[in-house]
Amino acid sequence: MKLSRVTWAVFVLLSGMVRGQELSIQKVAGLETDRNIMITGIFGDKVIASRQWELHKFTDRGRESEQTYHLAFAQKTDSYAELSLLEDFTFNSASYDDGSANYCELDSTLYFSSARSGNGEIELYSSKWNGYEWKTPIRMEQNMEGHSSAHPWITQDGSMLIFSSDRPGGMGKMDLWFCNRIQGGWSKAVWMGGEVNSTENELFPTSFNQDIYFSSNRMGTEGLDIFVARKSDQWKLATRMEAPVNSSADDLLLLHLNKETVFLTSSRGGKDEVYLLRTEQEVIEGYTVWMECLGTPVIGADIAFLNELQEEVLRDSTNIDGMLELVGVAFSQNYTVKIQGVPEKVVSRSVIYVRNSEGKIVKEFRPGKNGLFYFELLMGDRPGGPELLENPDESILSLDVQGQLFNKTKGDIGEGEVVYVTDSVGNLLAMTYTSREGMFRFEELRPLKDYHFKSTAEATRMVIFDGDTEIEVGHMEGGFTYEKLSEEEAIRLLDEFRNPIFIGKDEVFIIRNIYYEFDSVRINQVAQSQLKHLAAILRNNPEIGIELSSHTDSRGEVGYNMELSQKRASGAADFLVKEGISRPRIIARGYGESQLLNACDDSMECEEELHALNRRTEIRILYND
């Protein structure tokens, strides 16, 4: 039996469409054929297509041709705007139409229409998926002898079966009916009522949220048009949808991919073809993404943004600053961010920051348990919104480690090689890149007894620079191990977050960010925050004391600078006392300009940034063993 257009047209549409809302429409690529083809459902990451075949028969009159429909899978490529046809369903009938299929995840069952019974009627069938094959289709009990039942649709929650039938009790032609799921199957069919149905045909019901969509050729339409019926306590009067959903040709709605994206099968091009409709979204402009791992930019990471439909909307690599530009990404959309090209340990410890067009950080994203980032920018993240504050949860006790990788001679390793440092059990602490001649530098490492280094460079030797001393580090399979402290030398403490650290006796640390304006002793807010961290360390380790030393730059008289530095050190000590630290545990000492960190003495003209490095506060841990 061949099925008429009224019986077998298939449609798709968008839920919650607002009058006047901008829609884009494009023909789905990859399905080009000289016969009709339609999309009828979703199965996992595939879509279900109904495509027309030419069936050849040989009779006593010779060869005859007949058109029939078969079900097949199609796979999206990078997006649903392009599909590729895959295998046919194994249970397709050779002689009769199979079509309008809808898969329900709740009961792992495909519901479809078929004329395979050979009785001249279209009927409802179901087939179970057991994880690797489809079971033999079963004719459903909801069919009625002598009448057609077609186009089964299961609502999203699996609670209702909706279909089209010309059985008695309707308005004369194909009307919409529904069954509720009950224990062991489905209830008896119930007519959907006159608010939804008409004296003409209502076909291909689908649903999204609480709305029912269907196709009808009722009075006032040009062929088949798409209608929507919205439900509150009961079904409201169905209304015809506007262009570009409907046209002067047959337009038939079936499948929502999500609230913004649908497939539309329409004959507006001369035959049944599949189109993709999307609501237009406000695209982000002028925003950048910055990826860093433990304070170091991640260079060359291949980053892909996938929307809710797992369509790739952006793929790019981070530049030398760990940044890339957001292009084609929209506000108020959920994205999954996949990162390739860098080790998993780096991804797991990385943070992605988003800067708006004003340069402000407005979002911070960290990986989930599966190593993926989940990304959404709200409308409030546009310029003028709040700026994200930097993470304050970093310890003030940290070390800088400098080194060089090489093989036979220093300099035979170039720049751009990745260097990783881990603790003794393999936890990634930081990553960086070699500069010229294989040099590298790690800043703000947690103080430990030993560090383990790995690199993409095929280096066989490594040295660590400790002041003016070079320490050659032992090479083992897979990397290098630098033993900073022996078991006898290492003193175990707790940092301000109660994480274990190991230091040497009388080891000196620069308290970062406690800088002073020129000729000033004022402790600003940033410095106060750092001193509060120091107070927490002292509270966590009652067995230690500190020498708190202050240093100036070279500008000004030597005697004056010495006095100024002493005032700064004493001011910091006073602040710690107010935080509850007893004064005998603190030695405040000023060194003036006697211990410059760079060459910016009285004989040199330097930029302000270099002078500022010399205006610093250091602490030396005094351990009472």
Coordinates of C-alpha atoms in Angstrom, one line a residue:
M1 CA 0.0 0.0 0.0
K2 CA 1.3 3.5 -0.8
L3 CA 0.6 6.3 1.6
S4 CA -0.8 9.6 0.5
R5 CA 0.8 12.9 1.3
V6 CA -1.8 13.7 3.9
T7 CA -0.9 10.4 5.6
W8 CA 2.9 10.6 5.5
A9 CA 4.0 14.2 5.5
V10 CA 6.4 14.9 8.4
F11 CA 7.1 18.1 10.2
V12 CA 9.2 19.9 12.8
L13 CA 8.9 23.1 14.8
L14 CA 10.0 25.5 17.4
S15 CA 8.5 25.7 20.9
G16 CA 7.5 28.9 22.7
M17 CA 8.0 31.0 19.6
V18 CA 7.3 34.6 20.2
R19 CA 5.5 36.7 17.7
G20 CA 8.0 38.7 15.6
Q21 CA 11.0 36.7 17.0
E22 CA 13.8 36.5 14.5
L23 CA 14.4 33.1 13.0
S24 CA 17.1 31.8 10.7
I25 CA 16.3 29.0 8.3
Q26 CA 18.6 26.9 6.1
K27 CA 18.3 23.6 4.2
V28 CA 20.1 20.8 5.9
A29 CA 23.1 19.7 3.9
G30 CA 24.1 16.1 3.2
L31 CA 20.6 14.8 2.5
E32 CA 20.4 15.7 -1.2
T33 CA 18.3 13.2 -3.1
D34 CA 15.8 13.3 -6.0
R35 CA 13.2 11.7 -3.6
N36 CA 11.4 12.8 -0.5
I37 CA 13.2 12.6 2.8
M38 CA 12.1 13.7 6.3
I39 CA 13.4 13.7 9.9
T40 CA 11.1 12.0 12.4
G41 CA 12.8 11.4 15.7
I42 CA 16.0 11.3 17.8
F43 CA 17.9 8.2 19.0
G44 CA 20.9 9.1 21.2
D45 CA 23.3 11.2 19.1
K46 CA 21.6 10.2 15.8
V47 CA 18.4 11.3 14.1
I48 CA 15.8 9.1 12.6
A49 CA 14.9 9.7 8.9
S50 CA 12.1 8.5 6.7
R51 CA 13.3 8.3 3.1
Q52 CA 11.6 7.3 -0.1
W53 CA 12.8 4.4 -2.1
E54 CA 11.9 3.1 -5.6
L55 CA 10.7 -0.5 -5.4
H56 CA 11.0 -2.5 -8.6
K57 CA 8.6 -5.4 -9.4
F58 CA 8.6 -7.8 -12.3
T59 CA 5.1 -9.0 -13.5
D60 CA 3.7 -10.5 -16.7
R61 CA 3.6 -6.9 -17.9
G62 CA 7.3 -6.4 -17.4
R63 CA 9.1 -4.2 -14.9
E64 CA 7.0 -1.9 -12.7
S65 CA 8.1 0.8 -10.2
E66 CA 6.5 1.8 -6.9
Q67 CA 7.6 4.3 -4.2
T68 CA 7.9 3.2 -0.6
Y69 CA 9.3 4.7 2.6
H70 CA 12.0 3.2 4.8
L71 CA 13.4 4.2 8.2
A72 CA 17.1 5.0 8.5
F73 CA 19.6 6.7 10.8
A74 CA 21.4 9.9 10.1
Q75 CA 24.3 11.4 11.9
K76 CA 25.2 15.0 12.4
T77 CA 28.6 16.3 11.4
D78 CA 29.9 19.3 13.2
S79 CA 26.4 20.6 13.5
Y80 CA 22.8 19.6 12.7
A81 CA 23.0 21.9 9.7
E82 CA 24.7 18.9 7.9
L83 CA 23.6 15.3 8.3
S84 CA 25.0 12.1 6.7
L85 CA 22.8 9.1 6.1
L86 CA 23.8 5.9 7.8
E87 CA 22.3 2.4 7.9
D88 CA 18.6 1.5 7.4
F89 CA 16.6 -0.1 10.2
T90 CA 16.9 -3.8 10.1
F91 CA 13.1 -4.4 10.3
N92 CA 12.1 -2.3 7.4
S93 CA 9.4 -3.9 5.2
A94 CA 10.4 -4.6 1.7
S95 CA 7.0 -3.9 0.2
Y96 CA 5.2 -1.5 2.6
D97 CA 5.9 1.9 4.1
D98 CA 7.5 2.3 7.5
G99 CA 7.7 5.8 8.7
S100 CA 7.0 8.5 11.3
A101 CA 9.1 6.9 14.0
N102 CA 9.6 8.3 17.6
Y103 CA 12.0 6.8 20.2
C104 CA 11.1 6.8 23.9
E105 CA 14.1 6.6 26.3
L106 CA 11.9 5.7 29.3
D107 CA 11.0 2.3 27.9
S108 CA 13.7 1.9 25.3
T109 CA 11.1 1.5 22.6
L110 CA 10.6 2.8 19.1
Y111 CA 7.1 3.7 18.1
F112 CA 6.3 4.0 14.4
S113 CA 3.6 3.8 11.7
S114 CA 3.5 1.0 9.1
A115 CA 1.3 -0.5 6.5
R116 CA 3.1 -3.9 6.8
S117 CA 0.0 -5.7 8.0
G118 CA -1.3 -5.7 4.4
N119 CA -4.9 -5.0 5.5
G120 CA -5.0 -1.7 3.7
E121 CA -4.7 0.3 6.9
I122 CA -1.8 2.2 8.5
E123 CA -1.2 1.0 12.1
L124 CA 0.9 1.6 15.1
Y125 CA 3.9 -0.7 15.9
S126 CA 6.6 -0.8 18.5
S127 CA 10.1 -2.3 18.7
K128 CA 12.3 -2.7 21.7
W129 CA 15.9 -1.8 21.7
N130 CA 18.0 -4.1 23.9
G131 CA 21.3 -2.3 23.6
Y132 CA 22.6 -3.9 20.5
E133 CA 19.6 -4.8 18.2
W134 CA 15.9 -4.0 17.5
K135 CA 13.4 -6.7 18.5
T136 CA 10.8 -7.8 16.0
P137 CA 8.1 -5.1 15.7
I138 CA 4.8 -5.7 17.5
R139 CA 1.4 -4.5 16.4
M140 CA 0.1 -2.2 19.2
E141 CA -3.3 -2.8 21.0
Q142 CA -4.2 0.8 20.4
N143 CA -5.0 0.1 16.7
M144 CA -8.7 -0.3 15.7
E145 CA -9.8 -2.7 13.0
G146 CA -11.0 -1.0 9.8
H147 CA -9.4 2.4 10.7
S148 CA -5.9 3.9 10.4
S149 CA -3.8 4.8 13.4
A150 CA -0.6 6.6 12.6
H151 CA 2.1 9.1 13.6
P152 CA 2.8 8.0 17.3
W153 CA 4.5 10.5 19.5
I154 CA 5.6 10.0 23.1
T155 CA 5.8 13.1 25.3
Q156 CA 9.2 14.0 26.8
D157 CA 8.4 12.5 30.2
G158 CA 7.1 9.3 28.6
S159 CA 3.7 9.7 30.2
M160 CA 1.5 10.1 27.1
L161 CA 1.1 8.6 23.7
I162 CA -0.4 10.8 21.0
F163 CA -1.4 9.7 17.6
S164 CA -3.6 10.4 14.6
S165 CA -6.6 8.2 13.7
D166 CA -9.8 8.3 11.6
R167 CA -11.6 6.0 14.1
P168 CA -15.2 6.7 15.3
G169 CA -15.7 9.4 18.0
G170 CA -13.8 12.1 16.2
M171 CA -14.9 14.8 13.7
G172 CA -14.8 12.6 10.6
K173 CA -11.2 12.5 9.2
M174 CA -7.8 12.0 10.9
D175 CA -8.0 13.5 14.4
L176 CA -5.6 13.5 17.3
W177 CA -6.0 11.0 20.1
F178 CA -4.0 10.2 23.3
C179 CA -3.4 7.4 25.8
N180 CA -1.9 7.7 29.3
R181 CA 0.8 5.4 30.4
I182 CA -0.5 2.9 33.0
Q183 CA 1.0 -0.1 34.7
G184 CA 1.8 -2.7 32.1
G185 CA 1.1 -0.5 29.0
W186 CA -1.3 2.3 27.8
S187 CA -4.8 3.3 28.6
K188 CA -7.6 3.3 26.1
A189 CA -7.5 6.1 23.5
V190 CA -9.2 9.4 24.3
W191 CA -10.2 12.0 21.7
M192 CA -8.3 15.3 22.2
G193 CA -11.3 17.4 21.7
G194 CA -12.6 20.2 19.4
E195 CA -10.2 22.8 20.5
V196 CA -7.4 20.8 18.9
N197 CA -9.2 18.9 16.1
S198 CA -11.2 20.0 13.1
T199 CA -13.4 18.5 10.3
E200 CA -10.2 18.1 8.2
N201 CA -7.0 16.2 9.0
E202 CA -4.8 16.6 12.1
L203 CA -1.5 14.8 11.6
F204 CA 1.9 14.2 13.1
P205 CA 1.5 15.3 16.7
T206 CA 4.7 16.3 18.5
S207 CA 5.2 18.0 21.8
F208 CA 7.7 20.2 23.6
N209 CA 7.2 21.2 27.2
Q210 CA 3.4 21.6 27.5
D211 CA 2.7 22.5 23.9
I212 CA 1.4 20.1 21.2
Y213 CA 2.3 20.7 17.6
F214 CA 0.6 19.2 14.6
S215 CA -0.1 19.6 10.9
S216 CA -3.6 20.3 9.5
N217 CA -5.2 21.1 6.2
R218 CA -8.2 22.7 7.9
M219 CA -10.2 25.6 6.4
G220 CA -8.0 28.7 5.8
T221 CA -4.8 26.9 5.1
E222 CA -2.8 26.4 1.9
G223 CA -2.3 22.7 2.0
L224 CA -0.8 21.4 5.2
D225 CA 0.2 24.0 7.8
I226 CA 1.6 23.8 11.3
F227 CA -0.6 24.5 14.4
V228 CA 0.2 24.7 18.1
A229 CA -2.2 23.9 21.0
R230 CA -1.1 25.1 24.4
K231 CA -2.3 23.5 27.6
S232 CA -3.1 24.9 31.0
D233 CA -5.9 23.0 32.8
Q234 CA -7.2 22.0 29.3
W235 CA -6.2 22.3 25.7
K236 CA -6.6 25.8 24.3
L237 CA -7.7 26.6 20.8
A238 CA -5.0 25.6 18.3
T239 CA -3.5 28.5 16.4
R240 CA -1.7 28.5 13.1
M241 CA 2.0 29.4 13.2
E242 CA 3.5 32.2 11.1
A243 CA 6.2 32.4 8.5
P244 CA 8.9 31.2 8.1
V245 CA 7.5 28.1 9.7
N246 CA 4.5 28.0 7.3
S247 CA 4.6 28.8 3.6
S248 CA 2.4 28.4 0.5
A249 CA 3.7 24.8 0.2
D250 CA 3.1 21.8 2.5
D251 CA 4.9 22.5 5.8
L252 CA 5.0 19.7 8.4
L253 CA 6.5 20.1 11.9
L254 CA 8.0 17.3 13.9
L255 CA 11.1 17.6 16.0
H256 CA 12.4 20.0 18.6
L257 CA 16.1 19.6 19.2
N258 CA 15.8 22.2 22.0
K259 CA 13.9 25.4 22.6
E260 CA 15.8 27.4 20.0
T261 CA 16.4 24.7 17.3
V262 CA 14.1 22.5 15.3
F263 CA 14.0 20.5 12.1
L264 CA 11.3 21.5 9.6
T265 CA 10.4 19.2 6.7
S266 CA 8.7 21.2 3.9
S267 CA 7.9 20.9 0.2
R268 CA 8.7 24.6 -0.3
G269 CA 11.6 23.6 -2.6
G270 CA 9.5 21.3 -4.8
K271 CA 9.8 18.1 -2.8
D272 CA 9.9 17.1 0.9
E273 CA 13.3 18.3 2.2
V274 CA 14.6 19.0 5.7
Y275 CA 15.4 22.5 7.0
L276 CA 16.9 23.8 10.2
L277 CA 15.3 26.7 12.0
R278 CA 17.0 28.6 14.8
T279 CA 16.1 31.6 16.9
E280 CA 18.7 34.4 16.5
Q281 CA 20.8 34.8 19.6
E282 CA 22.8 37.9 20.7
V283 CA 26.4 36.9 19.8
I284 CA 29.2 37.9 22.1
E285 CA 31.6 40.4 20.6
G286 CA 35.0 41.6 21.8
Y287 CA 35.3 39.0 24.5
T288 CA 38.4 36.9 25.1
V289 CA 39.1 33.6 26.9
W290 CA 42.3 33.3 29.0
M291 CA 43.4 29.8 30.1
E292 CA 46.0 29.5 32.9
C293 CA 47.3 26.6 34.9
L294 CA 48.6 27.5 38.4
G295 CA 49.4 31.0 37.3
T296 CA 51.0 30.2 33.9
P297 CA 49.3 30.8 30.5
V298 CA 48.4 27.6 28.7
I299 CA 49.8 28.0 25.2
G300 CA 48.6 26.0 22.2
A301 CA 45.6 24.4 23.8
D302 CA 43.0 23.3 21.3
I303 CA 39.7 24.6 22.7
A304 CA 36.3 23.6 21.3
F305 CA 33.0 25.1 22.4
L306 CA 29.9 22.8 21.9
N307 CA 26.4 24.0 22.4
E308 CA 23.5 22.1 24.0
L309 CA 23.1 20.0 20.9
Q310 CA 26.9 19.2 20.9
E311 CA 27.4 21.2 17.8
E312 CA 30.8 22.8 17.6
V313 CA 30.4 26.5 17.4
L314 CA 34.0 27.6 18.0
R315 CA 37.4 25.9 17.8
D316 CA 40.6 27.7 18.2
S317 CA 44.0 27.5 19.9
T318 CA 45.3 29.7 22.7
N319 CA 48.1 32.1 21.7
I320 CA 51.4 32.8 23.5
D321 CA 49.4 34.6 26.2
G322 CA 47.0 31.6 26.7
M323 CA 44.2 33.6 25.1
L324 CA 41.7 33.3 22.3
E325 CA 38.9 35.4 21.0
L326 CA 35.3 34.4 21.5
V327 CA 33.7 34.3 18.0
G328 CA 30.1 33.0 17.3
V329 CA 29.3 32.3 21.0
A330 CA 26.0 33.6 22.3
F331 CA 24.8 35.0 25.6
S332 CA 22.5 32.8 27.8
Q333 CA 23.5 29.6 26.1
N334 CA 25.1 26.5 27.8
Y335 CA 28.3 25.3 26.3
T336 CA 30.6 22.4 27.0
V337 CA 34.2 23.2 26.5
K338 CA 36.6 20.4 25.4
I339 CA 40.3 20.9 25.6
Q340 CA 42.9 18.9 23.6
G341 CA 46.6 19.3 22.9
V342 CA 47.7 19.5 26.5
P343 CA 48.1 16.8 29.2
E344 CA 45.1 15.9 31.3
K345 CA 46.9 16.9 34.5
V346 CA 47.2 20.5 33.1
V347 CA 43.5 20.6 32.1
S348 CA 42.5 19.4 35.6
R349 CA 44.4 22.2 37.3
S350 CA 43.5 24.9 34.8
V351 CA 41.1 27.8 35.1
I352 CA 39.4 29.6 32.2
Y353 CA 38.7 33.3 32.7
V354 CA 36.5 35.4 30.4
R355 CA 37.2 39.1 29.9
N356 CA 34.6 41.4 28.4
S357 CA 35.2 44.1 25.8
E358 CA 36.3 46.4 28.6
G359 CA 39.0 44.0 29.7
K360 CA 37.3 43.0 33.0
I361 CA 37.2 39.4 34.1
V362 CA 33.5 38.6 34.3
K363 CA 33.5 34.8 34.7
E364 CA 35.8 32.0 36.0
F365 CA 35.3 28.4 35.0
R366 CA 37.0 25.3 36.4
P367 CA 36.8 21.7 35.1
G368 CA 34.2 19.2 36.3
K369 CA 35.0 15.7 37.5
N370 CA 35.0 14.5 33.8
G371 CA 37.6 17.1 32.9
L372 CA 35.2 19.2 30.9
F373 CA 34.4 22.9 31.4
Y374 CA 30.8 24.1 31.4
F375 CA 30.4 27.6 30.2
E376 CA 27.5 30.1 30.2
L377 CA 27.6 33.9 29.9
L378 CA 24.5 35.7 31.1
M379 CA 23.3 39.0 29.8
G380 CA 24.5 40.6 33.1
D381 CA 28.0 39.6 32.1
R382 CA 28.0 42.3 29.3
P383 CA 30.2 45.5 29.8
G384 CA 29.0 47.4 32.8
G385 CA 28.5 44.3 34.9
P386 CA 30.5 43.4 37.9
E387 CA 34.1 42.5 37.7
L388 CA 35.3 39.2 39.1
L389 CA 37.7 39.6 42.0
E390 CA 40.9 37.6 41.8
N391 CA 41.1 34.5 43.9
P392 CA 42.6 35.3 47.3
D393 CA 43.2 31.7 48.3
E394 CA 47.0 31.6 47.5
S395 CA 49.6 31.1 50.2
I396 CA 52.1 33.9 50.9
L397 CA 54.8 31.3 51.5
S398 CA 56.1 30.4 48.1
L399 CA 59.3 29.8 46.2
D400 CA 60.7 30.7 42.8
V401 CA 62.6 28.0 41.0
Q402 CA 64.8 28.7 38.0
G403 CA 66.5 26.1 35.9
Q404 CA 67.8 25.1 32.4
L405 CA 67.3 22.0 30.3
F406 CA 69.9 20.8 27.9
N407 CA 71.6 17.7 26.4
K408 CA 75.3 17.9 25.7
T409 CA 75.8 21.6 26.0
K410 CA 73.8 24.4 27.5
G411 CA 71.7 26.1 24.9
D412 CA 71.0 23.1 22.7
I413 CA 67.3 23.1 23.9
G414 CA 65.2 25.9 22.4
E415 CA 62.3 27.9 23.5
G416 CA 58.6 26.9 23.7
E417 CA 59.1 23.5 25.3
V418 CA 56.6 22.7 28.1
V419 CA 58.0 22.0 31.6
Y420 CA 55.8 20.5 34.3
V421 CA 56.6 20.3 38.0
T422 CA 54.8 17.8 40.3
D423 CA 55.0 16.8 43.9
S424 CA 56.3 13.4 45.1
V425 CA 53.0 11.6 44.4
G426 CA 52.5 13.1 40.9
N427 CA 50.1 16.0 41.7
L428 CA 50.7 18.8 39.2
L429 CA 52.0 22.0 40.9
A430 CA 52.6 24.2 37.9
M431 CA 53.6 24.4 34.3
T432 CA 55.7 26.8 32.2
Y433 CA 57.6 27.1 29.0
T434 CA 61.3 27.3 28.2
S435 CA 62.7 30.6 27.0
R436 CA 65.8 30.8 24.8
E437 CA 68.5 28.2 25.5
G438 CA 66.1 26.0 27.5
M439 CA 65.8 28.3 30.5
F440 CA 62.6 28.1 32.6
R441 CA 61.2 29.7 35.7
F442 CA 58.5 28.7 38.1
E443 CA 57.0 31.3 40.4
E444 CA 55.2 30.9 43.7
L445 CA 55.7 27.1 44.1
R446 CA 54.5 25.6 47.4
P447 CA 57.5 24.9 49.6
L448 CA 58.3 21.1 49.5
K449 CA 61.2 18.8 50.2
D450 CA 61.6 17.8 46.5
Y451 CA 60.2 18.6 43.1
H452 CA 59.8 16.4 40.0
F453 CA 60.1 17.9 36.6
K454 CA 59.0 16.6 33.2
S455 CA 59.2 18.3 29.8
T456 CA 58.2 17.9 26.2
A457 CA 61.9 18.5 25.4
E458 CA 64.0 15.4 25.0
A459 CA 66.5 16.7 27.5
T460 CA 69.0 14.5 29.4
R461 CA 70.4 17.1 31.8
M462 CA 69.0 19.8 34.0
V463 CA 70.4 22.4 36.4
I464 CA 68.7 24.4 39.1
F465 CA 70.0 27.9 39.9
D466 CA 70.1 28.7 43.6
G467 CA 71.5 32.2 43.8
D468 CA 74.9 32.1 42.2
T469 CA 75.1 28.3 42.5
E470 CA 74.2 25.7 39.9
I471 CA 72.8 22.4 41.1
E472 CA 72.7 19.6 38.5
V473 CA 69.6 17.5 39.0
G474 CA 69.5 13.8 38.7
H475 CA 67.9 12.4 35.6
M476 CA 65.6 9.4 35.9
E477 CA 63.3 7.7 33.5
G478 CA 60.5 10.1 32.7
G479 CA 62.0 13.2 34.2
F480 CA 64.2 14.9 36.8
T481 CA 64.0 15.0 40.6
Y482 CA 65.3 18.1 42.6
E483 CA 65.8 17.4 46.3
K484 CA 65.6 20.8 47.8
L485 CA 65.7 19.6 51.4
S486 CA 66.9 16.4 53.0
E487 CA 64.8 14.6 55.6
E488 CA 67.0 16.0 58.3
E489 CA 66.8 19.6 57.0
A490 CA 63.1 19.7 56.3
I491 CA 60.8 21.4 58.9
R492 CA 57.1 20.6 58.5
L493 CA 54.7 23.4 58.9
L494 CA 51.1 24.2 58.0
D495 CA 50.4 27.2 55.7
E496 CA 47.5 29.5 56.3
F497 CA 45.1 27.0 54.7
R498 CA 46.5 24.2 56.9
N499 CA 48.2 22.6 53.9
P500 CA 51.6 20.9 54.8
I501 CA 54.7 22.7 53.6
F502 CA 58.4 22.0 54.2
I503 CA 61.0 24.7 54.8
G504 CA 64.6 24.9 55.8
K505 CA 65.8 26.5 59.1
D506 CA 66.1 30.3 58.8
E507 CA 64.6 30.2 55.2
V508 CA 63.6 33.6 53.9
F509 CA 60.4 34.4 52.0
I510 CA 59.4 37.6 50.2
I511 CA 55.8 38.4 51.2
R512 CA 54.4 39.2 47.8
N513 CA 52.3 42.3 47.2
I514 CA 53.4 44.1 50.4
Y515 CA 54.9 46.9 48.4
Y516 CA 55.1 50.5 49.5
E517 CA 54.6 53.8 47.7
F518 CA 57.8 55.9 47.5
D519 CA 58.6 57.5 50.8
S520 CA 55.5 56.0 52.5
V521 CA 55.0 53.7 55.5
R522 CA 51.3 53.3 55.0
I523 CA 50.0 49.7 54.9
N524 CA 47.5 49.5 52.1
Q525 CA 44.5 47.1 51.8
V526 CA 46.4 44.6 49.7
A527 CA 49.3 44.6 52.3
Q528 CA 46.8 44.2 55.1
S529 CA 45.4 41.1 53.4
Q530 CA 48.8 39.5 53.1
L531 CA 49.7 40.3 56.7
K532 CA 46.4 38.5 57.8
H533 CA 47.7 35.5 55.9
L534 CA 50.9 35.7 57.8
A535 CA 49.1 35.9 61.1
A536 CA 47.1 32.7 60.2
I537 CA 50.4 30.9 59.6
L538 CA 51.7 32.0 63.0
R539 CA 48.5 30.8 64.6
N540 CA 48.7 27.4 62.8
N541 CA 52.4 27.0 63.9
P542 CA 52.8 28.2 67.5
E543 CA 56.4 26.8 67.6
I544 CA 57.8 29.3 65.2
G545 CA 58.7 33.0 65.3
I546 CA 59.6 35.3 62.4
E547 CA 62.1 38.0 61.6
L548 CA 60.1 40.6 59.6
S549 CA 62.5 42.7 57.5
S550 CA 61.7 45.8 55.4
H551 CA 63.7 47.1 52.5
T552 CA 63.7 50.4 50.5
D553 CA 64.9 51.3 47.1
S554 CA 68.1 53.3 46.5
R555 CA 66.5 56.7 46.2
G556 CA 67.0 59.0 49.2
E557 CA 69.8 59.3 51.7
V558 CA 71.2 56.0 53.1
G559 CA 70.4 57.0 56.8
Y560 CA 66.9 58.2 55.9
N561 CA 66.2 54.9 54.0
M562 CA 67.4 52.9 57.0
E563 CA 65.0 54.8 59.3
L564 CA 62.2 54.5 56.8
S565 CA 62.6 50.8 56.5
Q566 CA 62.6 50.3 60.3
K567 CA 59.3 52.2 60.5
R568 CA 57.8 50.0 57.8
A569 CA 58.9 46.8 59.6
S570 CA 57.6 48.1 62.9
G571 CA 54.3 49.0 61.3
A572 CA 53.9 45.5 59.9
A573 CA 54.7 44.0 63.3
D574 CA 52.2 46.2 65.0
F575 CA 49.5 45.0 62.6
L576 CA 50.3 41.4 63.4
V577 CA 50.0 42.1 67.1
K578 CA 46.5 43.6 66.5
E579 CA 45.7 40.2 64.8
G580 CA 46.5 38.4 68.1
I581 CA 50.1 37.4 67.6
S582 CA 52.3 38.0 70.7
R583 CA 55.1 40.5 70.1
P584 CA 57.9 38.3 71.4
R585 CA 57.4 36.1 68.3
I586 CA 58.1 39.0 66.0
I587 CA 61.5 40.6 65.3
A588 CA 61.0 43.8 63.2
R589 CA 64.2 44.9 61.4
G590 CA 64.9 47.6 58.7
Y591 CA 67.7 47.1 56.2
G592 CA 67.2 50.3 54.2
E593 CA 68.8 50.1 50.7
S594 CA 71.6 47.6 51.8
Q595 CA 70.0 44.5 50.1
L596 CA 68.8 45.5 46.7
L597 CA 67.3 42.8 44.5
N598 CA 68.5 44.3 41.2
A599 CA 71.2 46.8 39.9
C600 CA 69.1 49.9 40.6
D601 CA 71.5 51.6 42.9
D602 CA 72.5 55.3 43.0
S603 CA 74.6 54.9 39.8
M604 CA 71.7 53.6 37.7
E605 CA 68.6 55.2 36.2
C606 CA 65.7 52.7 36.5
E607 CA 62.0 52.6 35.7
E608 CA 59.6 52.9 38.7
E609 CA 58.7 49.2 38.3
L610 CA 62.3 48.1 39.1
H611 CA 62.6 50.4 42.1
A612 CA 59.3 49.0 43.4
L613 CA 60.7 45.5 43.5
N614 CA 63.3 46.7 46.0
R615 CA 60.6 48.2 48.3
R616 CA 59.6 44.9 49.9
T617 CA 59.0 43.0 53.1
E618 CA 60.6 39.6 53.8
I619 CA 60.2 37.1 56.5
R620 CA 62.6 34.6 57.9
I621 CA 61.1 31.6 59.8
L622 CA 62.7 31.2 63.2
Y623 CA 62.1 27.6 64.4
N624 CA 62.3 26.9 68.1
D625 CA 63.4 23.2 68.1

